Structures are given as structure tokens and as C-alpha cells.
Coordinates of C-alpha atoms in Angstrom, one line a residue:
Chain A
M1 CA 82.5 71.7 70.7
L2 CA 80.6 69.6 68.2
N3 CA 76.9 70.2 68.4
T4 CA 75.1 66.9 68.2
H5 CA 71.7 68.0 69.5
Y6 CA 68.5 67.9 67.7
P7 CA 66.0 70.7 68.0
Q8 CA 63.2 70.2 70.5
I9 CA 59.9 70.4 68.8
T10 CA 57.1 70.9 71.4
D11 CA 53.6 71.8 70.4
N12 CA 54.0 70.4 67.0
K13 CA 50.3 70.8 65.9
L14 CA 49.2 74.3 65.6
N15 CA 46.7 75.9 63.3
D16 CA 46.6 73.0 60.9
V17 CA 50.3 72.8 60.7
E18 CA 52.3 69.7 61.7
I19 CA 55.9 70.1 62.4
S20 CA 58.0 67.0 63.0
L21 CA 61.6 66.0 63.1
Q22 CA 62.7 63.5 60.4
E23 CA 65.8 62.3 62.0
P24 CA 68.1 60.4 61.8
I25 CA 68.2 60.1 58.1
S26 CA 71.3 60.0 55.8
K27 CA 72.2 62.8 53.5
I28 CA 74.9 62.7 50.9
N29 CA 76.1 65.6 48.8
L30 CA 77.1 64.7 45.2
R31 CA 79.1 66.8 42.8
G32 CA 80.1 66.0 39.3
K33 CA 79.6 66.7 35.6
S34 CA 81.1 63.8 33.7
K35 CA 79.1 61.0 32.0
E36 CA 80.8 58.5 34.2
F37 CA 79.6 60.3 37.3
F38 CA 76.0 60.1 36.3
A39 CA 76.4 56.4 35.3
K40 CA 77.9 55.5 38.6
V41 CA 75.3 57.3 40.6
G42 CA 72.6 55.6 38.6
K43 CA 74.2 52.2 39.2
V44 CA 74.7 52.5 42.9
L45 CA 71.4 54.3 43.8
S46 CA 69.3 53.1 40.8
L47 CA 68.2 56.7 40.5
I48 CA 68.5 59.3 37.7
L49 CA 69.7 62.6 39.1
P50 CA 67.3 65.4 38.2
N51 CA 68.7 67.6 35.4
E52 CA 66.3 70.4 35.5
A53 CA 66.7 73.3 38.0
N54 CA 64.6 73.3 41.2
T55 CA 63.4 69.7 40.7
S56 CA 63.9 66.4 42.4
S57 CA 63.7 62.7 41.6
F58 CA 63.1 59.7 43.8
S59 CA 63.2 56.0 43.7
E60 CA 62.0 53.4 46.2
N61 CA 64.7 54.3 48.8
F62 CA 66.3 57.5 47.7
N63 CA 65.4 61.1 47.1
A64 CA 67.6 63.4 45.1
I65 CA 67.3 67.2 45.1
W66 CA 68.8 69.5 42.5
L67 CA 71.0 72.1 44.2
S68 CA 73.0 73.6 41.4
P69 CA 73.9 72.5 37.8
D70 CA 76.6 70.1 39.1
E71 CA 75.4 69.5 42.7
W72 CA 72.8 67.3 44.2
M73 CA 71.7 66.1 47.6
V74 CA 70.5 62.6 48.1
Y75 CA 68.7 61.7 51.3
F76 CA 67.3 58.4 52.4
K77 CA 66.3 56.5 55.5
N78 CA 68.6 53.5 55.8
D79 CA 70.3 51.4 58.4
D80 CA 73.3 50.6 56.4
E81 CA 74.1 54.2 55.6
K82 CA 77.8 53.7 55.7
V83 CA 77.6 50.9 53.1
I84 CA 75.9 53.2 50.5
F85 CA 78.2 56.0 51.2
N86 CA 81.3 53.8 51.0
K87 CA 80.1 52.4 47.7
L88 CA 79.5 55.8 46.2
Y89 CA 82.8 57.1 47.6
S90 CA 84.9 54.3 46.1
E91 CA 83.1 54.4 42.8
I92 CA 83.1 58.1 42.3
S93 CA 85.4 60.1 44.7
K94 CA 88.3 57.7 44.6
V95 CA 88.5 57.6 40.8
N96 CA 87.9 61.3 40.4
Y97 CA 84.6 61.3 38.6
G98 CA 83.2 63.7 41.1
S99 CA 82.9 64.2 44.8
V100 CA 80.9 62.4 47.5
T101 CA 80.4 64.0 50.9
D102 CA 78.5 62.7 53.9
I103 CA 76.5 65.6 55.2
S104 CA 74.1 63.6 57.4
D105 CA 75.2 65.4 60.6
Q106 CA 75.3 68.8 59.0
W107 CA 71.7 69.2 57.9
I108 CA 68.6 68.5 59.9
C109 CA 65.4 67.5 58.2
I110 CA 62.1 68.9 59.4
N111 CA 58.8 67.9 57.9
L112 CA 56.0 70.4 57.6
K113 CA 52.5 69.2 56.8
G114 CA 49.2 71.1 56.5
S115 CA 47.4 73.6 54.4
K116 CA 49.0 76.6 56.0
I117 CA 52.7 75.7 55.7
Y118 CA 53.3 78.0 52.8
D119 CA 51.8 80.8 54.9
I120 CA 54.1 80.1 57.7
L121 CA 57.2 80.1 55.5
S122 CA 56.1 83.3 53.7
A123 CA 56.4 85.2 57.0
G124 CA 60.1 85.0 56.5
C125 CA 60.7 84.0 53.0
S126 CA 60.5 86.0 49.8
F127 CA 60.1 82.8 47.6
N128 CA 57.0 82.5 45.6
F129 CA 55.3 79.3 46.7
D130 CA 52.7 79.4 44.0
Q131 CA 54.8 77.0 41.9
F132 CA 54.9 74.5 44.9
L133 CA 51.1 74.5 44.9
K134 CA 51.0 73.5 41.2
T135 CA 53.7 70.9 40.9
D136 CA 54.8 68.1 43.2
G137 CA 58.5 67.3 43.7
L138 CA 59.9 70.9 43.3
S139 CA 62.8 71.9 45.4
T140 CA 64.6 75.2 46.1
Q141 CA 67.3 76.7 48.2
T142 CA 66.3 79.9 49.8
I143 CA 66.3 81.9 53.0
V144 CA 63.7 81.5 55.7
N145 CA 63.9 84.1 58.5
H146 CA 67.5 84.9 57.5
I147 CA 68.5 81.2 57.6
D148 CA 69.6 79.2 54.6
V149 CA 67.4 76.3 54.0
I150 CA 66.7 73.6 51.3
L151 CA 63.0 73.0 50.7
H152 CA 61.8 69.8 49.1
N153 CA 58.1 70.0 48.2
K154 CA 57.3 66.2 48.4
N155 CA 53.7 67.0 47.4
T156 CA 51.4 69.9 48.0
Y157 CA 51.2 70.8 51.6
N158 CA 54.0 68.4 52.5
I159 CA 57.5 69.9 52.7
N160 CA 60.8 68.5 53.8
L161 CA 62.9 71.4 55.1
F162 CA 66.6 71.0 55.5
V163 CA 68.4 73.4 57.8
R164 CA 72.0 73.5 59.2
R165 CA 72.1 71.9 62.6
S166 CA 73.4 75.0 64.4
F167 CA 70.5 77.0 63.1
S168 CA 67.8 74.3 63.6
E169 CA 66.9 75.2 67.1
H170 CA 66.3 78.8 66.3
L171 CA 64.4 78.0 63.1
C172 CA 62.1 75.6 65.0
L173 CA 61.3 78.1 67.6
W174 CA 60.5 80.6 64.9
L175 CA 58.3 78.1 63.0
N176 CA 56.4 77.5 66.2
D177 CA 55.9 81.2 66.8
S178 CA 55.0 81.8 63.3
A179 CA 52.4 79.0 63.3
K180 CA 50.6 80.6 66.2
F181 CA 49.6 83.7 64.3
I182 CA 48.7 82.7 60.8
Chain B
M1 CA 64.9 95.3 46.5
F2 CA 64.9 94.1 43.0
L3 CA 64.6 90.7 41.4
I4 CA 67.4 88.9 39.7
N5 CA 66.8 86.3 37.1
C6 CA 69.5 83.7 38.1
P7 CA 70.5 81.9 34.9
F8 CA 70.4 78.6 36.8
C9 CA 67.5 78.9 39.3
G10 CA 65.2 81.5 37.8
E11 CA 63.8 84.7 39.2
R12 CA 64.6 85.3 42.9
D13 CA 64.6 88.2 45.3
Q14 CA 67.8 90.2 45.6
S15 CA 68.2 89.2 49.2
E16 CA 69.3 85.7 48.0
F17 CA 72.2 87.2 46.1
S18 CA 75.5 88.9 46.9
S19 CA 77.2 91.4 44.7
G20 CA 80.6 90.8 43.4
G21 CA 81.3 94.3 42.0
E22 CA 82.3 95.3 38.6
A23 CA 82.8 92.5 36.0
H24 CA 85.4 91.9 33.3
I25 CA 88.4 93.2 35.2
V26 CA 91.3 91.3 33.8
R27 CA 94.1 90.2 36.1
P28 CA 97.5 91.5 34.8
K29 CA 99.6 88.7 33.3
Q30 CA 102.8 89.6 35.2
P31 CA 101.9 91.1 38.6
T32 CA 105.5 91.1 39.7
E33 CA 106.4 93.6 37.0
L34 CA 103.8 96.1 38.0
S35 CA 104.4 99.2 40.1
D36 CA 102.5 99.5 43.3
D37 CA 100.2 102.1 41.7
E38 CA 99.4 99.8 38.8
W39 CA 98.7 96.9 41.1
A40 CA 96.5 99.1 43.3
E41 CA 94.7 100.2 40.2
F42 CA 93.8 96.6 39.4
L43 CA 93.0 95.6 42.9
F44 CA 90.9 98.5 44.2
M45 CA 89.9 101.0 41.6
R46 CA 86.4 100.5 40.3
K47 CA 84.3 102.8 38.0
N48 CA 81.2 103.1 40.2
I49 CA 79.3 104.8 37.5
K50 CA 75.7 106.0 37.3
G51 CA 74.2 104.2 34.4
V52 CA 74.5 100.8 32.7
Q53 CA 77.2 98.8 34.4
F54 CA 78.5 95.2 34.0
E55 CA 78.5 93.4 37.3
R56 CA 79.2 90.0 38.9
W57 CA 76.6 88.5 41.1
N58 CA 76.6 85.3 43.2
H59 CA 73.5 83.4 44.1
S60 CA 74.9 82.8 47.5
H61 CA 71.7 81.6 49.2
G62 CA 70.7 79.5 46.3
C63 CA 72.8 77.6 43.8
R64 CA 76.0 79.4 44.8
K65 CA 76.9 80.1 41.2
W66 CA 78.6 83.2 39.8
F67 CA 77.2 85.0 36.8
N68 CA 77.2 88.4 35.1
V69 CA 74.5 91.0 35.2
V70 CA 74.1 94.2 33.1
R71 CA 72.3 96.6 35.4
D72 CA 71.5 100.3 35.2
T73 CA 72.6 101.6 38.6
S74 CA 70.3 104.6 38.4
N75 CA 67.1 102.6 38.3
D76 CA 68.2 99.0 39.0
K77 CA 66.8 97.9 35.6
I78 CA 68.5 94.7 34.6
H79 CA 69.2 94.6 30.9
S80 CA 70.6 91.1 30.6
V81 CA 72.0 88.2 32.6
Y82 CA 74.7 85.9 31.2
K83 CA 76.8 83.1 32.6
M84 CA 80.5 83.3 33.4
G85 CA 82.7 82.9 30.4
E86 CA 79.9 84.0 28.0
K87 CA 80.5 87.0 25.8
P88 CA 79.0 90.2 27.2
P89 CA 76.2 91.7 25.2
V90 CA 77.4 94.8 23.3
K91 CA 75.4 98.0 24.0
Chain C
M1 CA 23.0 114.2 70.2
S2 CA 22.9 116.8 67.5
D3 CA 20.9 116.2 64.4
L4 CA 24.0 116.0 62.2
R5 CA 23.7 112.2 62.1
V6 CA 22.3 110.5 59.0
H7 CA 20.2 107.7 60.3
K8 CA 19.6 104.2 58.9
T9 CA 22.7 103.8 56.8
K10 CA 24.1 100.3 56.2
Y11 CA 27.5 101.2 57.5
I12 CA 26.7 102.3 61.0
N13 CA 25.1 99.8 63.3
E14 CA 22.8 102.0 65.4
T15 CA 21.8 99.2 67.6
K16 CA 25.2 98.9 69.1
R17 CA 26.4 101.8 71.2
V18 CA 30.1 102.4 71.7
S19 CA 31.3 104.7 74.4
F20 CA 34.6 106.6 74.2
K21 CA 36.3 109.5 75.8
Y22 CA 37.5 112.6 74.1
D23 CA 39.6 115.1 76.1
G24 CA 38.4 113.4 79.3
K25 CA 34.7 113.7 78.5
N26 CA 32.5 110.7 77.9
Y27 CA 30.7 110.4 74.6
F28 CA 29.1 107.6 72.7
G29 CA 28.8 106.7 69.0
Y30 CA 27.7 103.6 67.2
E31 CA 29.6 100.7 65.8
G32 CA 31.1 101.6 62.5
D33 CA 31.6 105.3 63.4
T34 CA 35.0 106.9 62.9
L35 CA 36.2 109.1 65.7
A36 CA 35.4 112.1 63.4
S37 CA 31.8 111.1 62.6
A38 CA 31.2 110.2 66.3
L39 CA 32.5 113.6 67.4
L40 CA 30.5 115.5 64.8
A41 CA 27.3 113.6 65.9
N42 CA 28.0 114.7 69.4
G43 CA 28.4 118.3 68.3
V44 CA 32.1 118.5 68.8
H45 CA 33.7 120.5 66.0
L46 CA 36.8 122.0 67.5
I47 CA 39.4 119.2 67.3
G48 CA 42.8 120.7 67.4
R49 CA 44.9 123.8 66.9
S50 CA 47.1 124.7 64.0
F51 CA 50.8 124.2 64.3
K52 CA 52.3 127.7 64.7
Y53 CA 49.6 130.2 65.3
H54 CA 47.3 127.8 67.2
R55 CA 44.2 128.7 65.2
P56 CA 41.2 126.6 65.9
R57 CA 40.8 123.5 63.6
G58 CA 38.0 121.1 62.9
I59 CA 37.2 118.2 60.6
M60 CA 37.7 118.9 56.9
S61 CA 37.4 115.6 55.1
C62 CA 36.5 111.9 55.6
G63 CA 39.6 109.9 55.0
S64 CA 43.4 109.7 54.9
E65 CA 43.5 113.2 53.3
E66 CA 42.5 114.8 56.6
P67 CA 44.9 117.7 57.4
N68 CA 43.3 119.1 60.6
A69 CA 41.6 116.6 62.8
I70 CA 44.6 114.8 64.2
C71 CA 44.5 113.4 67.7
Q72 CA 46.5 111.7 70.4
I73 CA 45.2 108.2 71.1
G74 CA 45.5 106.8 74.6
D75 CA 47.6 108.2 77.5
K76 CA 49.6 105.1 78.5
K77 CA 53.4 105.7 78.3
D78 CA 53.9 102.7 76.0
L79 CA 50.8 102.6 73.8
T80 CA 50.0 106.3 73.2
E81 CA 50.0 107.2 69.6
P82 CA 50.3 110.8 68.3
N83 CA 49.0 112.3 65.0
V84 CA 46.2 109.8 64.3
R85 CA 43.6 111.2 61.9
A86 CA 40.2 111.2 63.5
T87 CA 38.7 110.4 60.1
E88 CA 40.6 107.2 59.8
L89 CA 40.2 105.8 63.3
E90 CA 37.2 103.6 64.0
I91 CA 35.9 104.0 67.5
Y92 CA 35.9 101.1 69.9
E93 CA 34.7 100.5 73.4
G94 CA 37.2 102.2 75.8
L95 CA 38.9 104.5 73.3
E96 CA 40.5 107.5 74.8
A97 CA 41.4 110.3 72.5
F98 CA 42.9 113.8 73.1
S99 CA 43.3 116.9 71.1
Q100 CA 46.8 118.0 70.3
N101 CA 49.0 121.1 70.2
C102 CA 47.0 123.0 72.7
W103 CA 47.5 123.9 76.4
P104 CA 45.7 124.0 78.8
N105 CA 42.9 122.8 76.6
V106 CA 41.6 123.0 73.0
K107 CA 39.0 125.7 73.8
F108 CA 41.3 128.0 75.7
D109 CA 44.8 127.7 74.2
I110 CA 47.7 129.8 75.5
G111 CA 49.6 129.2 72.3
G112 CA 46.8 131.1 70.6
I113 CA 48.7 134.2 71.6
N114 CA 51.0 133.6 68.6
N115 CA 48.1 134.4 66.4
L116 CA 47.6 137.8 67.9
I117 CA 51.3 138.7 67.7
S118 CA 51.8 137.1 64.3
P119 CA 52.7 140.5 62.7
L120 CA 55.6 140.5 65.0
I121 CA 56.9 137.1 63.8
P122 CA 58.2 137.7 60.3
A123 CA 60.1 135.2 58.3
G124 CA 63.5 134.5 59.8
F125 CA 62.3 135.5 63.3
Y126 CA 63.6 132.4 64.9
Y127 CA 67.0 132.6 63.5
K128 CA 67.5 136.2 64.6
T129 CA 65.7 136.2 67.9
F130 CA 67.1 133.3 69.8
M131 CA 70.7 134.3 69.2
W132 CA 71.1 136.6 72.2
P133 CA 71.8 136.9 75.0
K134 CA 73.9 133.8 74.6
S135 CA 73.3 132.6 78.2
F136 CA 69.6 132.4 77.5
W137 CA 69.9 129.6 75.1
K138 CA 70.4 126.6 77.4
K139 CA 68.0 127.7 80.2
V140 CA 65.2 129.6 78.5
Y141 CA 65.1 129.3 74.7
E142 CA 65.8 125.6 74.2
P143 CA 63.3 124.3 76.7
L144 CA 60.7 126.6 75.4
I145 CA 61.3 125.7 71.7
R146 CA 61.3 122.0 72.6
M147 CA 58.0 122.4 74.4
S148 CA 56.3 123.9 71.4
A149 CA 57.9 121.7 68.8
G150 CA 55.9 118.8 67.3
L151 CA 52.3 118.1 67.6
G152 CA 51.6 115.1 69.8
K153 CA 53.5 113.2 72.4
S154 CA 55.6 110.2 71.5
P155 CA 55.4 107.0 73.6
T156 CA 58.4 106.8 76.0
E157 CA 58.3 103.1 76.7
P158 CA 58.7 100.1 74.4
D159 CA 55.6 99.0 72.4
P160 CA 54.1 95.9 74.0
D161 CA 52.0 95.0 71.0
M162 CA 52.6 92.3 68.5
Y163 CA 53.2 92.9 64.9
D164 CA 53.6 90.5 62.0
H165 CA 54.9 90.6 58.4
K166 CA 54.5 88.4 55.4
Y167 CA 55.7 88.1 51.8
V168 CA 53.0 87.7 49.1
H169 CA 53.1 87.4 45.3
Y170 CA 50.3 88.5 43.0
D171 CA 49.9 89.0 39.3
V172 CA 47.9 92.1 39.7
L173 CA 47.7 94.5 42.7
V174 CA 44.8 97.0 42.7
I175 CA 45.2 99.8 45.2
G176 CA 41.9 101.5 46.2
G177 CA 38.6 99.7 46.3
G178 CA 36.5 102.4 44.7
L179 CA 34.3 101.9 41.7
S180 CA 37.2 101.7 39.2
G181 CA 39.3 99.6 41.6
I182 CA 36.5 97.0 42.0
I183 CA 35.9 96.8 38.3
S184 CA 39.6 96.5 37.3
A185 CA 40.2 93.9 40.0
K186 CA 37.2 91.9 38.7
I187 CA 38.4 92.1 35.1
A188 CA 42.0 91.0 36.2
A189 CA 40.7 88.1 38.3
K190 CA 38.3 86.9 35.6
S191 CA 41.3 86.9 33.1
N192 CA 42.8 84.2 35.4
L193 CA 45.3 86.5 37.1
K194 CA 45.9 86.2 40.8
T195 CA 44.7 89.5 42.0
L196 CA 44.8 91.5 45.3
L197 CA 42.5 94.5 46.0
V198 CA 43.4 96.7 48.9
D199 CA 41.5 99.5 50.5
D200 CA 42.2 101.5 53.6
K201 CA 38.6 101.7 54.7
K202 CA 36.7 99.0 56.5
T203 CA 34.5 98.3 53.4
I204 CA 35.3 98.6 49.8
G205 CA 33.2 100.8 47.5
G206 CA 34.8 104.2 48.0
S207 CA 32.5 107.1 47.9
T208 CA 30.0 105.3 45.7
I209 CA 28.6 103.4 48.7
Y210 CA 26.9 106.7 49.7
Q211 CA 25.4 107.4 46.4
S212 CA 21.8 106.3 46.6
N213 CA 19.8 108.9 44.9
D214 CA 18.7 109.7 41.4
S215 CA 21.7 111.9 40.6
F216 CA 24.0 108.8 40.7
K217 CA 22.9 106.0 38.5
I218 CA 24.6 103.1 36.8
D219 CA 22.7 100.8 34.5
D220 CA 19.5 102.5 35.6
Q221 CA 20.0 101.7 39.3
H222 CA 21.2 103.8 42.1
S223 CA 25.0 103.4 41.9
S224 CA 25.3 102.1 45.5
K225 CA 22.8 99.3 44.7
W226 CA 24.6 98.5 41.5
L227 CA 28.0 98.5 43.3
E228 CA 26.6 96.3 46.1
K229 CA 25.9 93.6 43.5
E230 CA 29.4 93.9 42.1
I231 CA 31.0 93.6 45.5
N232 CA 28.9 90.6 46.2
E233 CA 30.0 89.1 42.9
I234 CA 33.7 89.7 43.4
S235 CA 33.6 88.1 46.8
K236 CA 32.9 84.8 45.1
I237 CA 35.9 84.9 42.8
D238 CA 38.6 82.4 43.9
N239 CA 41.7 84.1 42.7
L240 CA 40.8 87.5 44.0
T241 CA 41.8 88.5 47.5
V242 CA 40.2 91.6 49.0
K243 CA 42.0 93.3 51.9
T244 CA 40.3 96.1 53.8
R245 CA 41.8 98.3 56.4
T246 CA 45.0 98.0 54.5
S247 CA 47.0 101.0 53.2
I248 CA 49.9 101.0 50.9
A249 CA 53.0 102.6 52.5
A250 CA 55.7 102.3 49.8
Y251 CA 56.2 101.5 46.2
H252 CA 59.7 100.2 45.5
R253 CA 61.4 99.0 42.3
Y254 CA 60.2 95.9 40.5
N255 CA 56.7 96.4 41.8
Y256 CA 57.6 95.7 45.4
L257 CA 55.0 97.4 47.6
L258 CA 54.6 97.6 51.3
A259 CA 51.2 97.6 52.9
R260 CA 50.0 97.9 56.4
E261 CA 47.0 95.9 57.4
N262 CA 45.2 97.0 60.5
L263 CA 44.0 93.9 62.3
T264 CA 42.9 94.9 65.8
D265 CA 43.0 98.7 66.1
H266 CA 39.2 98.9 65.7
L267 CA 38.4 96.2 68.3
S268 CA 37.5 97.0 71.9
I269 CA 40.4 96.8 74.4
K270 CA 39.1 93.5 75.6
D271 CA 39.1 91.9 72.2
K272 CA 42.5 93.3 71.2
K273 CA 44.3 91.1 73.8
D274 CA 46.8 88.6 72.6
K275 CA 46.2 89.4 69.0
I276 CA 48.5 90.8 66.3
R277 CA 47.9 94.5 66.0
Q278 CA 49.1 95.2 62.5
R279 CA 50.6 93.1 59.7
L280 CA 53.1 94.4 57.2
W281 CA 52.5 92.9 53.8
K282 CA 55.5 92.8 51.5
I283 CA 53.8 92.5 48.1
R284 CA 55.6 91.6 44.9
A285 CA 53.3 92.2 42.0
K286 CA 54.2 90.6 38.6
K287 CA 56.7 92.5 36.6
S288 CA 54.8 94.7 34.2
N289 CA 57.5 94.7 31.6
R290 CA 59.5 91.6 30.5
S291 CA 60.5 92.9 27.2
D292 CA 64.2 92.6 28.2
R293 CA 64.0 88.8 28.0
R294 CA 65.4 87.5 24.8
N295 CA 63.7 84.5 23.2

């Protein structure tokens, strides 16, 4: 059966760490390499996709995260989500410039705020967060407590964490536990 | 646990990667003309040497890209990393 | 109290008495004592028995190198811990320690008979002796051998304590907070490298902290005084982390090291409650050699 639940976040303020659910927001996966692909994305979203590894870009409404050399995730808060997706789909997917997939229901966005958030994640993640402290807007895909996640470091001590819906409940419980004992 | 310098994402812990075994094994052009032994040779037989080995790795918990690694299996020292399709370094 | 104790040192707080039990008897030491130092101050020298011949054993050293003075801590089924070095364990209010490998007690040990008959136990004795008669094995030999095997008693129930672990990344990891460790950590940190200094004792300084007489001098000062200044200085450096009560347990490839930080083992039973007992640090120090990178 399809899981449409959001994780319950109780006790969201522990040890200078604030955990909050950022849902519902729209997420779209974009894949493509051609010049036309970049042009179309730029036109529809008025946003340049980040070229460099582990970075992100943003415009007034949209955030784009680099996932791999030909793959990005765009997320945004918007009421007319379908309109934007359909526009991208007809401009890109339909004419074979690349692929556009709606992944809004697949990933859950959780926001972590506070000076101890990197300590929490480090309990289950081998990633070196030193770079996150120095530069805003970095992103990465890694494993936290054996769970695949996408991390978007909006700015220092403020992370948007994306996790697959079926793992989200477990990860939230773990984050809460971890936050108790920093 | 060693570190692998993913050619796309940079240096990460080995736990983010999965190994794809020996690299540069060419698929026979005409599989139908091979005997069972020859087909098994291509499919299953790997060198598994102690020393410098060419391997494929996948950054499965990161960018999900495949690439090649030259690794010494005796001490895990990685001599070089190169993308799929690139020429392997001679050594 | 015997007169073995050196009074008025900085590292023992003689205003704070700590009572503990050793082999069922009540003793007291002071805050900052190790079990070994507290026992010596109380005139207890016989700590255990050697493994095979059960010869009497006392305290030999003052740290993790101790081969003799190993004890059983606690007698609860879930929390008892065997083979703890008395020289490493800081005493706390309510500590219960026991001697190991002796029965009925450490002063009169039945196993000591092995010592008397040692000429009758040549090499290979075990392999030849316990072969016959065959029916003796299950009922007599095996239970006897199992009884005399090993030193302490393992816990038989699950550990109720909490443990934690964490990944950290450093440019430089310095293991051992003695004189040279402190200086090298200072130099590394001052060169703008993120540095970690670990030491298994509760204070850094190594053996230099005890050197306050004219035989040990650095820069015309007693070396302990000089070191005190250095320690004070490095505590103010931002990119230098000092972890005490932390011992390195493994050194893996690519400078991946595991360390155990002892968080509450030295606290009284009351203060231990609901706290993490130990933390495993998974330390990745910077690769020392990057000559394989082509550019």
C-alpha cells in the first residue's frame, strides 16, 4: 500500500537543534546533458542549474541541487506545482531533451537548524562537514545512519535534509535520539 | 575502510561506494558461437590477484556514477581513478 | 593509612574523600586517586594471582602498561567488568572491586597448589594428561578446566548502559599528551591545522607533571611548572581539541583510527545515571601522502 504519511516530529527543540518538517513542497528531478536542456530549464525556472559538483543554485522561487553531472533536483514551495511540472515536462521530456520526473511524494524534506546540527549528523555519517561550515549553498548525497539522504546546506547551521518517505519516520526518531546526547 | 576519490564528487568514505569487481573485461562479440566453458570464463572467472588491480566502482550512495579505480589489493592504496571510457593508466 | 601517600599534589583532591570497597572491605581514597594508588595508600599490595601458578601479584606500574593488578569491577550480573587495570580506573563513590583468579580469596588461594607441583606440570602436560580415562572428560576434566580458564567473570546479562559513536575529521591527530605530544599538537595547531590531541589519563602532561625538582628543568624552570604554562596556553587555541580519558583502540588504513572516550566511568554511581558511558570516536586524520594525485 502506498505510504502517504509524514513522520511525526515531537520534541523538535533539543540541545540547540531545531528539527522541523518542510512539507508539502514540490520536488522535481531533472536529467539531461544537451544545450537545449539547459536553455529550456533556464527559461521555465529562470534559474541556472549548478555545474559544479556538490553545489546548488537558487532563484526567488526555486532551489536546484547538483546530484550528479547530468542530474539535478529542483525544489520549491508553490501552489501551482502541476503547472510548473507540466511546463517542464512538455518543453523537455516530450521533445527528448532530457527527463523530468515529479518526485514530490518520494522525498521528504526536513529542516535542521542550530549550532549542533553537524554534530548530530556526524553520529551516523562519515561525511566531512568542515566544508559546510565554510561555504553556504553546498550540497551532498551521503548516508546518515545507513539511510541515503540529500543534504542541502542553505547556510551555516541550516540544512535541508531530503530522505525517502519510507525511511523518514526512522530517521526522524534517530535524529531525535541523537540530539538528546550531543 | 579506505577513502575513494570519486571523479565527480571528490573524496568520500568507502561505505558510500559499491564495488563492481574487475574492470576491462570485454564482452565477446558473438556469444552464441562460444562453448559453455568459454562463456563461463567470461561470465564468472576473475583474477582476484594480490597486488595492483583494475577495478570498477560505483558511487552508489552519492552520484551513482560508475568509474574505474587502480587499487593495490594488498594495502588498499589507490594509485589512480579514471572515468569510464578513459584510457587506463599503464603501469 | 600507610605513609605511602605523597601529600599536597595538584592531582589528588585531599579534601574530598571517596569510599570504595575492595574484596568486600571498606576503604577510602581521595578524589583523583586511581584504584591502584588508593589501594597502595591503604597498604593493600596483594592484588591478584598469576594465571597458571597462582603466584601473588601486586601493582607494577602506573598506567595502561600494567600487567598484574587487574580486577573485577562490580558484582551485578549485567554490569560487572573483568580484567580492569587498577592503575587505569579512577575511584568513585560506591565502587566495588574484586581480585581475580583466586579462590577462596586472594591471600589464601587454593590454586596456589599449582605453584608447589609446578615441577610435575611439564610442557604438554595438558595434552597428555586429560586424555584418559575417556569417561572422565565430560564429568571431571572439562568442568575443572572450564573453572580454571580465564581470569575474571564475564557479565551474563545484557549491558544496560548507553554508548555513543561519532565520526570526526582532523588534519592532525596527536596520540599521547606527554611533553612531546603537547608540543607537536601546539605546533600543528599554530600552523592552522585542525588538530586533535588525545590522552588516556584524566589530565594531559604525561609523566612530566610529577617532575617538580631540580633534576628536571626546562628553560630554567621545574619541568612541571613549565608544562603547566604550555597546557594553559594550548587550551586557548581554537583549532586544537584536547580529549582526555580517551584511548586509541585501532589504526586502520587511510589514517582511520578508533578511539574510546570514557565519559562517566569515573563518576559516582549517582552521577552516572542516564548518561552515556563511553563514546567511540571514528577519527579520520588527513591523508599524509597525496603524491598519487596528478596535477
